[in-house]
mmCIF file of C-alpha atoms in Angstrom:
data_model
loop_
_atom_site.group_PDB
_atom_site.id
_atom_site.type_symbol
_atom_site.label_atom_id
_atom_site.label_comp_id
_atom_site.label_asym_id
_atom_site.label_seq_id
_atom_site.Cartn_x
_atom_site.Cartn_y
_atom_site.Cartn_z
ATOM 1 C CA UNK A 390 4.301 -7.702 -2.059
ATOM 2 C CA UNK A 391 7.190 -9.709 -3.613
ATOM 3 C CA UNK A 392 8.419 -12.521 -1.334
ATOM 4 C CA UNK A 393 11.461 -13.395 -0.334
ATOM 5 C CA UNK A 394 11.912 -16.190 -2.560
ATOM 6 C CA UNK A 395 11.295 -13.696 -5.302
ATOM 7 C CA UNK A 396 13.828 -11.299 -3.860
ATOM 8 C CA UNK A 397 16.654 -13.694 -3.458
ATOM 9 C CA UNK A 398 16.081 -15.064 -6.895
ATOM 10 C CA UNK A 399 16.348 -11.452 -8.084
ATOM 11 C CA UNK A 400 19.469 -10.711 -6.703
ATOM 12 C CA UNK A 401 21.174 -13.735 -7.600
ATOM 13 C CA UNK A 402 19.963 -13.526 -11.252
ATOM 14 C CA UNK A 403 21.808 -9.680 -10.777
ATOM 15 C CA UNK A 404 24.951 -10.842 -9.873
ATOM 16 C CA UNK A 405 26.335 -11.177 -13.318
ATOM 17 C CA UNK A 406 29.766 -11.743 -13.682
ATOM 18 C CA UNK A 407 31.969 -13.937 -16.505
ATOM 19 C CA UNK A 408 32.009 -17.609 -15.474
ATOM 20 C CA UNK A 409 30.669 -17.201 -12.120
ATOM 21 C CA UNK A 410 27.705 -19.373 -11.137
ATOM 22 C CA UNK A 411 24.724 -17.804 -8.829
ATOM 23 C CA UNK A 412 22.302 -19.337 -7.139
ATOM 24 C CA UNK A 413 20.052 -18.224 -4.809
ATOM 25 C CA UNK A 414 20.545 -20.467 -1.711
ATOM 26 C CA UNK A 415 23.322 -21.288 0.054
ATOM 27 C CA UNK A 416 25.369 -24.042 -0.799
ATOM 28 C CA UNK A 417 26.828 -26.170 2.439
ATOM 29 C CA UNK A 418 30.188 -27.090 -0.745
ATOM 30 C CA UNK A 419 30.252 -24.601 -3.417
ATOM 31 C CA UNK A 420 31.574 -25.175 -7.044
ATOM 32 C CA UNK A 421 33.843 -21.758 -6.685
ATOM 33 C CA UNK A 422 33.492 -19.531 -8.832
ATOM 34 C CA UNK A 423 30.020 -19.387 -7.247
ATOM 35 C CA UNK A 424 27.869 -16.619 -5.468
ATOM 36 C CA UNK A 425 24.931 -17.579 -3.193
ATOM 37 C CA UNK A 426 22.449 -15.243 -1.757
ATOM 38 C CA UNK A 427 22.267 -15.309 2.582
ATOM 39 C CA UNK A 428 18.833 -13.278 4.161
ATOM 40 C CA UNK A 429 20.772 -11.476 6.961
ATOM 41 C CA UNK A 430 17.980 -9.802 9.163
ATOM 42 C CA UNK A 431 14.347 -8.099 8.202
ATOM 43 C CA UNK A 432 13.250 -5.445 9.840
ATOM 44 C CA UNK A 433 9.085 -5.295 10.269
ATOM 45 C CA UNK A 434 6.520 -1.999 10.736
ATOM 46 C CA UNK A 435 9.589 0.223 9.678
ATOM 47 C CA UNK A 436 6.187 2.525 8.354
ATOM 48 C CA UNK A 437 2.374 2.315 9.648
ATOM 49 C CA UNK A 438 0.304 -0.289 7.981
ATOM 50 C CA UNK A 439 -0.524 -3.744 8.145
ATOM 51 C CA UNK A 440 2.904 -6.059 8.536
ATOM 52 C CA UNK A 441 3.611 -6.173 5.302
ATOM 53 C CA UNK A 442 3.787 -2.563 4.881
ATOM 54 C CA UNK A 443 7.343 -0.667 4.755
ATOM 55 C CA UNK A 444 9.807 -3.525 5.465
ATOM 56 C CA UNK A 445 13.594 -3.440 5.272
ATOM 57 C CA UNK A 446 15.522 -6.833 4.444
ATOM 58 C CA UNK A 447 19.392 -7.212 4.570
ATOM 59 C CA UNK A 448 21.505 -9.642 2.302
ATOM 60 C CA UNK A 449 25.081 -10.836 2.247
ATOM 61 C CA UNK A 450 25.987 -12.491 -1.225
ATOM 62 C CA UNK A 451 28.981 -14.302 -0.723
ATOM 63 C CA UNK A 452 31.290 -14.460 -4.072
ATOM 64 C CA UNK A 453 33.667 -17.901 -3.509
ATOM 65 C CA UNK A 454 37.055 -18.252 -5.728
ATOM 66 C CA UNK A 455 39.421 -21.133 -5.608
ATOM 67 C CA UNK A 456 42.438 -20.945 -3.602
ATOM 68 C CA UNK A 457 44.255 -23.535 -5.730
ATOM 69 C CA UNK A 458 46.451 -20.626 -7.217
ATOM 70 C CA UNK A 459 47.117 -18.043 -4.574
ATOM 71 C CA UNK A 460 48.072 -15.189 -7.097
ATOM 72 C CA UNK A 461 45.033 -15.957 -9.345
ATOM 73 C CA UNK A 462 42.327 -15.944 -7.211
ATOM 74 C CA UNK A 463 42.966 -13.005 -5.305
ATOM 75 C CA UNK A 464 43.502 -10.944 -8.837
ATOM 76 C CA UNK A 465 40.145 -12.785 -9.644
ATOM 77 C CA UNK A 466 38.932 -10.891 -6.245
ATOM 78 C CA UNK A 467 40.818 -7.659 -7.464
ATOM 79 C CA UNK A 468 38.403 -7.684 -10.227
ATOM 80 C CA UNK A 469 34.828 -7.893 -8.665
ATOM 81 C CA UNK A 470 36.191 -4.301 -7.314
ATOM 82 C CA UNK A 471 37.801 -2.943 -10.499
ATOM 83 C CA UNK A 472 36.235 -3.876 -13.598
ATOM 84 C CA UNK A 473 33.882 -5.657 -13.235
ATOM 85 C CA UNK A 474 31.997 -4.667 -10.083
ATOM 86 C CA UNK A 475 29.752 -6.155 -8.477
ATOM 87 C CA UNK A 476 27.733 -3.310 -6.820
ATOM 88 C CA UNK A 477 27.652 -2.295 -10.156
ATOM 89 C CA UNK A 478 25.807 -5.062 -11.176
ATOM 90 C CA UNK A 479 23.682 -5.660 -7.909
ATOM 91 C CA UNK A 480 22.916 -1.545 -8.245
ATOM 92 C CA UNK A 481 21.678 -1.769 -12.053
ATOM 93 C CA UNK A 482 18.327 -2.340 -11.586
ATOM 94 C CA UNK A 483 17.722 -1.208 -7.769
ATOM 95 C CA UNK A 484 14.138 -2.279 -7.773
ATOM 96 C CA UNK A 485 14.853 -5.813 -8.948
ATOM 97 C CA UNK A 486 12.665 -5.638 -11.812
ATOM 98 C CA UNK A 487 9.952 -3.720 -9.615
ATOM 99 C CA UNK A 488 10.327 -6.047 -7.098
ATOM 100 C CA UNK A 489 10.548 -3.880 -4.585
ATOM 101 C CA UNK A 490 11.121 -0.074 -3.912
ATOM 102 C CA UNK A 491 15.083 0.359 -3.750
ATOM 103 C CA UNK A 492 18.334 -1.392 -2.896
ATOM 104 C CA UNK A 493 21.823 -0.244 -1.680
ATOM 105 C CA UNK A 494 25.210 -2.009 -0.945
ATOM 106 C CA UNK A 495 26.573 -0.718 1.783
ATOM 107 C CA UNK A 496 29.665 -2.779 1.810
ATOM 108 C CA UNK A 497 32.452 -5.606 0.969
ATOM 109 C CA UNK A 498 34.354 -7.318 2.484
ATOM 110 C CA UNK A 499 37.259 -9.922 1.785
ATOM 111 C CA UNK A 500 36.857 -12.873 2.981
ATOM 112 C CA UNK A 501 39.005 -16.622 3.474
ATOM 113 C CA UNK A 502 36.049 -19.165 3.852
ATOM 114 C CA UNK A 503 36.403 -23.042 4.170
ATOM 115 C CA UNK A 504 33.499 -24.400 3.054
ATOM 116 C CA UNK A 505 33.456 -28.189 3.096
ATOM 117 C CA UNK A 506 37.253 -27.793 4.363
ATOM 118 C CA UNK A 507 38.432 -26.619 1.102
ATOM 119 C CA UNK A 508 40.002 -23.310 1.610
ATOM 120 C CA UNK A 509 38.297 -20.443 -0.974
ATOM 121 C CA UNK A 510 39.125 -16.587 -0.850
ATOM 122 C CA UNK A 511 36.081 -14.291 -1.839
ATOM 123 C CA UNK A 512 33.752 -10.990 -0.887
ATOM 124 C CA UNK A 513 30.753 -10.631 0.673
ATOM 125 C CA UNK A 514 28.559 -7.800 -0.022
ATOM 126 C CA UNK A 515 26.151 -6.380 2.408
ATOM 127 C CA UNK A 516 23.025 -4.985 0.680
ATOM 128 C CA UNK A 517 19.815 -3.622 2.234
ATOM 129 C CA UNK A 518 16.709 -3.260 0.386
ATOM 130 C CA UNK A 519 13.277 -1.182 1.173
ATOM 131 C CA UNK A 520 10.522 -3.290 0.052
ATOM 132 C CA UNK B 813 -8.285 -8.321 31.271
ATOM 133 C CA UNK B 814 -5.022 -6.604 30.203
ATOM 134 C CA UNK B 815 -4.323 -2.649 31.225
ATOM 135 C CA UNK B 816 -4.911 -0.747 28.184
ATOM 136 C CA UNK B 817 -1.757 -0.287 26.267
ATOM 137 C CA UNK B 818 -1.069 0.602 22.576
ATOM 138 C CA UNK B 819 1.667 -0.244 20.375
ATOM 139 C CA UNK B 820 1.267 1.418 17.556
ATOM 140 C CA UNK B 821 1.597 0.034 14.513
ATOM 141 C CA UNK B 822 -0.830 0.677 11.841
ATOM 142 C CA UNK B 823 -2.011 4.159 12.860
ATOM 143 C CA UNK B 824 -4.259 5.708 9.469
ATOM 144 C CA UNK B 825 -3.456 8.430 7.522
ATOM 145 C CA UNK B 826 -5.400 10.138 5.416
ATOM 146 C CA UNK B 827 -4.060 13.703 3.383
ATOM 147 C CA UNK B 828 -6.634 15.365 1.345
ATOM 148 C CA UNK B 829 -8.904 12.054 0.564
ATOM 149 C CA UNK B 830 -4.623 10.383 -0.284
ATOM 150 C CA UNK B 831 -4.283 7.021 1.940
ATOM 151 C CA UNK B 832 -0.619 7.658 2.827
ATOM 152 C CA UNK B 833 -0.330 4.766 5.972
ATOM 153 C CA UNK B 834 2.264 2.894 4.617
ATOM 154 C CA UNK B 835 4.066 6.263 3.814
ATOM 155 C CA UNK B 836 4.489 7.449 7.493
ATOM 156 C CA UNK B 837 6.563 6.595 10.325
ATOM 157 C CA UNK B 838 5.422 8.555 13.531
ATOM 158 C CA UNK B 839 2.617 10.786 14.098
ATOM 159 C CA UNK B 840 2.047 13.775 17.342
ATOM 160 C CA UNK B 841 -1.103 15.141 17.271
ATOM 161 C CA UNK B 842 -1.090 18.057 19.846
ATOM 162 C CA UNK B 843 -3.963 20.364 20.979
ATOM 163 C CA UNK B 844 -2.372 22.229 23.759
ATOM 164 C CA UNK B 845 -4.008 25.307 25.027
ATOM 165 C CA UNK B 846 -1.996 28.535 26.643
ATOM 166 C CA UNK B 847 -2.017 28.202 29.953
ATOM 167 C CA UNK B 848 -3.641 31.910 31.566
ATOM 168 C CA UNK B 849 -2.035 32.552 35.184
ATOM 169 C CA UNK B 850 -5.709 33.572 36.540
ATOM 170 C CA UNK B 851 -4.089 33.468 40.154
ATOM 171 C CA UNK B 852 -6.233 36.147 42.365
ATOM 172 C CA UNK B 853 -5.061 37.231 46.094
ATOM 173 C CA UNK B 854 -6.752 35.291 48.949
ATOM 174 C CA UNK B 855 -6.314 31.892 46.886
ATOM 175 C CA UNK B 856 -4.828 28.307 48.324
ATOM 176 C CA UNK B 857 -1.193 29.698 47.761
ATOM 177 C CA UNK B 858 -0.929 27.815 44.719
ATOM 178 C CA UNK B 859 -1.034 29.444 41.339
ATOM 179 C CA UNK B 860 -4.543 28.915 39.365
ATOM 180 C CA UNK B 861 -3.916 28.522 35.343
ATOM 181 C CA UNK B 862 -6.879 28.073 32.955
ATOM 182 C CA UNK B 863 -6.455 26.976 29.202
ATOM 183 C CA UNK B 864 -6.548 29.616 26.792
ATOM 184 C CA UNK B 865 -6.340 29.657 22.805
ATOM 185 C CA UNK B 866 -5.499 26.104 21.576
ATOM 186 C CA UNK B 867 -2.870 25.683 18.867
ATOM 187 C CA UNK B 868 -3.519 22.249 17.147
ATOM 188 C CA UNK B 869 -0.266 20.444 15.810
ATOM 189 C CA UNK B 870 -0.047 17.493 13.874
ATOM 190 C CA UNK B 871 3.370 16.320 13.072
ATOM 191 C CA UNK B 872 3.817 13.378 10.622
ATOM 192 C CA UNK B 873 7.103 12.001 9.553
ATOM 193 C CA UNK B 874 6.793 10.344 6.051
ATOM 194 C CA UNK B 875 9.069 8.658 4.172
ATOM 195 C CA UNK B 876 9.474 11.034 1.037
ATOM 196 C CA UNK B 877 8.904 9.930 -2.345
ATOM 197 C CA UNK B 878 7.821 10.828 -5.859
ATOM 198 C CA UNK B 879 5.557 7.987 -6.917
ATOM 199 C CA UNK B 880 1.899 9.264 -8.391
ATOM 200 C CA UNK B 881 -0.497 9.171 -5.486
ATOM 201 C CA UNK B 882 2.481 9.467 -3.101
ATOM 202 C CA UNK B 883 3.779 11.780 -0.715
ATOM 203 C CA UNK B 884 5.340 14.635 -2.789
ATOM 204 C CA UNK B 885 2.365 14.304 -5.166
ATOM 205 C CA UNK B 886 0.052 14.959 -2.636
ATOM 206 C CA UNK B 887 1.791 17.307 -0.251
ATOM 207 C CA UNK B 888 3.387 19.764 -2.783
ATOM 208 C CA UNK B 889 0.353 21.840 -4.154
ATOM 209 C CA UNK B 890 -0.548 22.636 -0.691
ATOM 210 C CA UNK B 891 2.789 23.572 0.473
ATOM 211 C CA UNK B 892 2.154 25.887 -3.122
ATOM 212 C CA UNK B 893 -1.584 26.869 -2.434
ATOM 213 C CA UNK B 894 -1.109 27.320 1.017
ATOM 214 C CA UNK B 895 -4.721 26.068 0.985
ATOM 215 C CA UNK B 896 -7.153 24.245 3.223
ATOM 216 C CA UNK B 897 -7.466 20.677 3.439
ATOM 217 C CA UNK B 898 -8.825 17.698 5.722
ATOM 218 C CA UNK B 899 -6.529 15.269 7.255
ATOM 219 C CA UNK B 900 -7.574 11.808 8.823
ATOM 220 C CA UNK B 901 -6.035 10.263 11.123
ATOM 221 C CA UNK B 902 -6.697 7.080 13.194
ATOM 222 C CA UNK B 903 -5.473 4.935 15.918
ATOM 223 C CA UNK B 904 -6.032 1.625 14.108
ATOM 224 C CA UNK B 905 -6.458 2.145 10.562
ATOM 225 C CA UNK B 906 -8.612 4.429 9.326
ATOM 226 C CA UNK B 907 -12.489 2.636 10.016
ATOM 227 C CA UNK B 908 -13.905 4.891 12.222
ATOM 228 C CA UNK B 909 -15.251 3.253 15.680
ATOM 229 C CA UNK B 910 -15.787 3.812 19.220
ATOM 230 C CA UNK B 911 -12.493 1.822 20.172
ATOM 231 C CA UNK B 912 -10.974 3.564 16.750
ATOM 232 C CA UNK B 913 -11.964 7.508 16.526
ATOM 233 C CA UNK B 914 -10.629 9.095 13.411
ATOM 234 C CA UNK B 915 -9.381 12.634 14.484
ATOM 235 C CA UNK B 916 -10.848 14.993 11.630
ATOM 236 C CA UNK B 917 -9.586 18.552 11.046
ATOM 237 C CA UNK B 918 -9.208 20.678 8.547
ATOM 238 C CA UNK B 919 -5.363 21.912 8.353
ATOM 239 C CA UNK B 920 -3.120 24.020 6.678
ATOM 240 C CA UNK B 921 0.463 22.728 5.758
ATOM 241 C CA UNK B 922 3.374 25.053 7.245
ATOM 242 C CA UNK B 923 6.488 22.703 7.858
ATOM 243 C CA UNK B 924 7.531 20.924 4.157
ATOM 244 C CA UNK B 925 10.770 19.594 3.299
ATOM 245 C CA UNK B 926 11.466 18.791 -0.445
ATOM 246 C CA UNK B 927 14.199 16.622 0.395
ATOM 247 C CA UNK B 928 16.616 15.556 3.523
ATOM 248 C CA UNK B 929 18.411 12.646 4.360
ATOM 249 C CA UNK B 930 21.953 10.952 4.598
ATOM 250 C CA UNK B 931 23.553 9.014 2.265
ATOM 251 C CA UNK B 932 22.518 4.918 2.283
ATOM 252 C CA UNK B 933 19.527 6.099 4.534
ATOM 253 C CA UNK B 934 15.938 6.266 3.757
ATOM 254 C CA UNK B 935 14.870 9.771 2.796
ATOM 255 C CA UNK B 936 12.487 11.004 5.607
ATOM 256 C CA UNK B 937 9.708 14.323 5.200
ATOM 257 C CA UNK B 938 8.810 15.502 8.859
ATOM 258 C CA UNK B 939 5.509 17.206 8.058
ATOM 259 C CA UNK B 940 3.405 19.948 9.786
ATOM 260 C CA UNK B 941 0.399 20.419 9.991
ATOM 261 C CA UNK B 942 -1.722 23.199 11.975
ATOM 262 C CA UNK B 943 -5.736 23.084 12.113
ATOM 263 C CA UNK B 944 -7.591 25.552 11.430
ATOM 264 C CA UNK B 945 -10.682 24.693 13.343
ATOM 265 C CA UNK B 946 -11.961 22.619 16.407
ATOM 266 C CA UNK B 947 -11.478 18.662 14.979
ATOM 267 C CA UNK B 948 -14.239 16.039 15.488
ATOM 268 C CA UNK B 949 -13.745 12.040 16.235
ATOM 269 C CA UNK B 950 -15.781 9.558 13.366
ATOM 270 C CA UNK B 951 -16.449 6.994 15.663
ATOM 271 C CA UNK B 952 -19.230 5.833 12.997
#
């Protein structure tokens, strides 16, 4: 069974977009452009078995841009939907390198974070994976 | 000591000599029996039933999938065949003992779906099975 530390590592390493640095923990002050990897919930004996059998684990990863140029970063944002997506990239290989059995992303959303009290605009994607 | 209560949580399942535990989600085994009105006149003024002919049910909701040794695998030649087989199912794994009795029968598969789900939800295969014959308990 992979382990979480596997997992997050995974997803990070997925998350390949131009100049943006991953990493697989959270950062308390993020170099934007950065993407971190947050374990949202796990669900446990989703099917018989022992407890390591049929579990579901939920992600956010958290995509941070500078706000130093409103126009910029937002268009920067714009992008991770358009042409170069994201999901796209999270949904490549959606068993993480056989990691585990499948992965979705359910969802995005745009966010204005202050990390550190530097203001930063970005998207968080909700993902859910079926180990 | 505790009141006897279950949770269940790793309840065996054997298809056709296939471990599929990990596969399933919920089980029902049911043997009901008709119930015969065998009232007479000059009884207690309360209706008398007996059990008839038993109908022996085992549901089984698996999560589907297409691996080798997996559910589809393992399920689809006898939704095909429409052949005999042995299920196995226990309360705690599937090592038979007195405090874990692995319900044996030999079945016949009726209730098979290929495929059903939502989108962004696990795909789920409700199952169903019908005996064909009295079951025993392992308990050794």
């Amino acid at each position: 069974m992979a382990s979480l530390t596997e997992v997050r590592q995974a997803i990070a390493d997925a998350v390949d977009a131009p100049d943006l640095q991953t990493t697989p923990y959270p950062l308390s002050a993020p170099e934007p452009p950065t993407a971190h990897v947050v374990p949202d919930a796990i669900d446990y004996h989703t099917s018989f078995g022992e407890t390591d059998a049929g579990e579901g684990w939920s992600f956010r990863v958290q995509v941070f841009l500078a706000l130093v140029d409103d126009l910029a970063a937002q268009q920067r944002a714009d992008e991770f939907i358009n042409e170069g997506r994201i999901i796209d990239a999270l949904e490549a290989d959606r068993t993480l390198g056989g990691l585990v059995s499948d992965l979705i992303v359910d969802r995005a959303e745009f966010r204005l974070w202050e990390p550190g009290g530097i203001p930063m605009i970005g998207v968080e994607y909700q993902l859910r994976i079926l180990l | 000591m505790a009141v006897e209560k279950k949770i269940l949580r790793n309840v065996g399942v054997e298809v056709d000599g296939t471990t599929l535990t990990t596969r399933a989600r919920s089980v029902d085994v049911d043997l009901s029996a008709d119930e015969l009105d065998v009232t007479a006149f000059g009884g207690s003024g309360y209706r008398e039933f007996e059990p008839g002919l038993k109908a022996g049910t085992i549901a089984v909701e698996f999560y589907q999938g297409f691996d080798s040794g997996g559910v589809h695998q393992t399920l689809w030649p006898h939704a095909e065949a429409n052949d005999e087989f042995e299920i196995r199912i226990g309360p705690e794994g599937l090592t038979p003992a007195d405090t874990n009795p692995i319900f044996v029968a030999n079945v016949k598969l009726f209730a098979y779906k290929f495929l059903q789900g939502e989108v962004g939800q696990a795909s789920t295969n409700p199952v169903t099975f019908r005996l064909t014959e009295a079951p025993l308990l392992d308990t050794t």
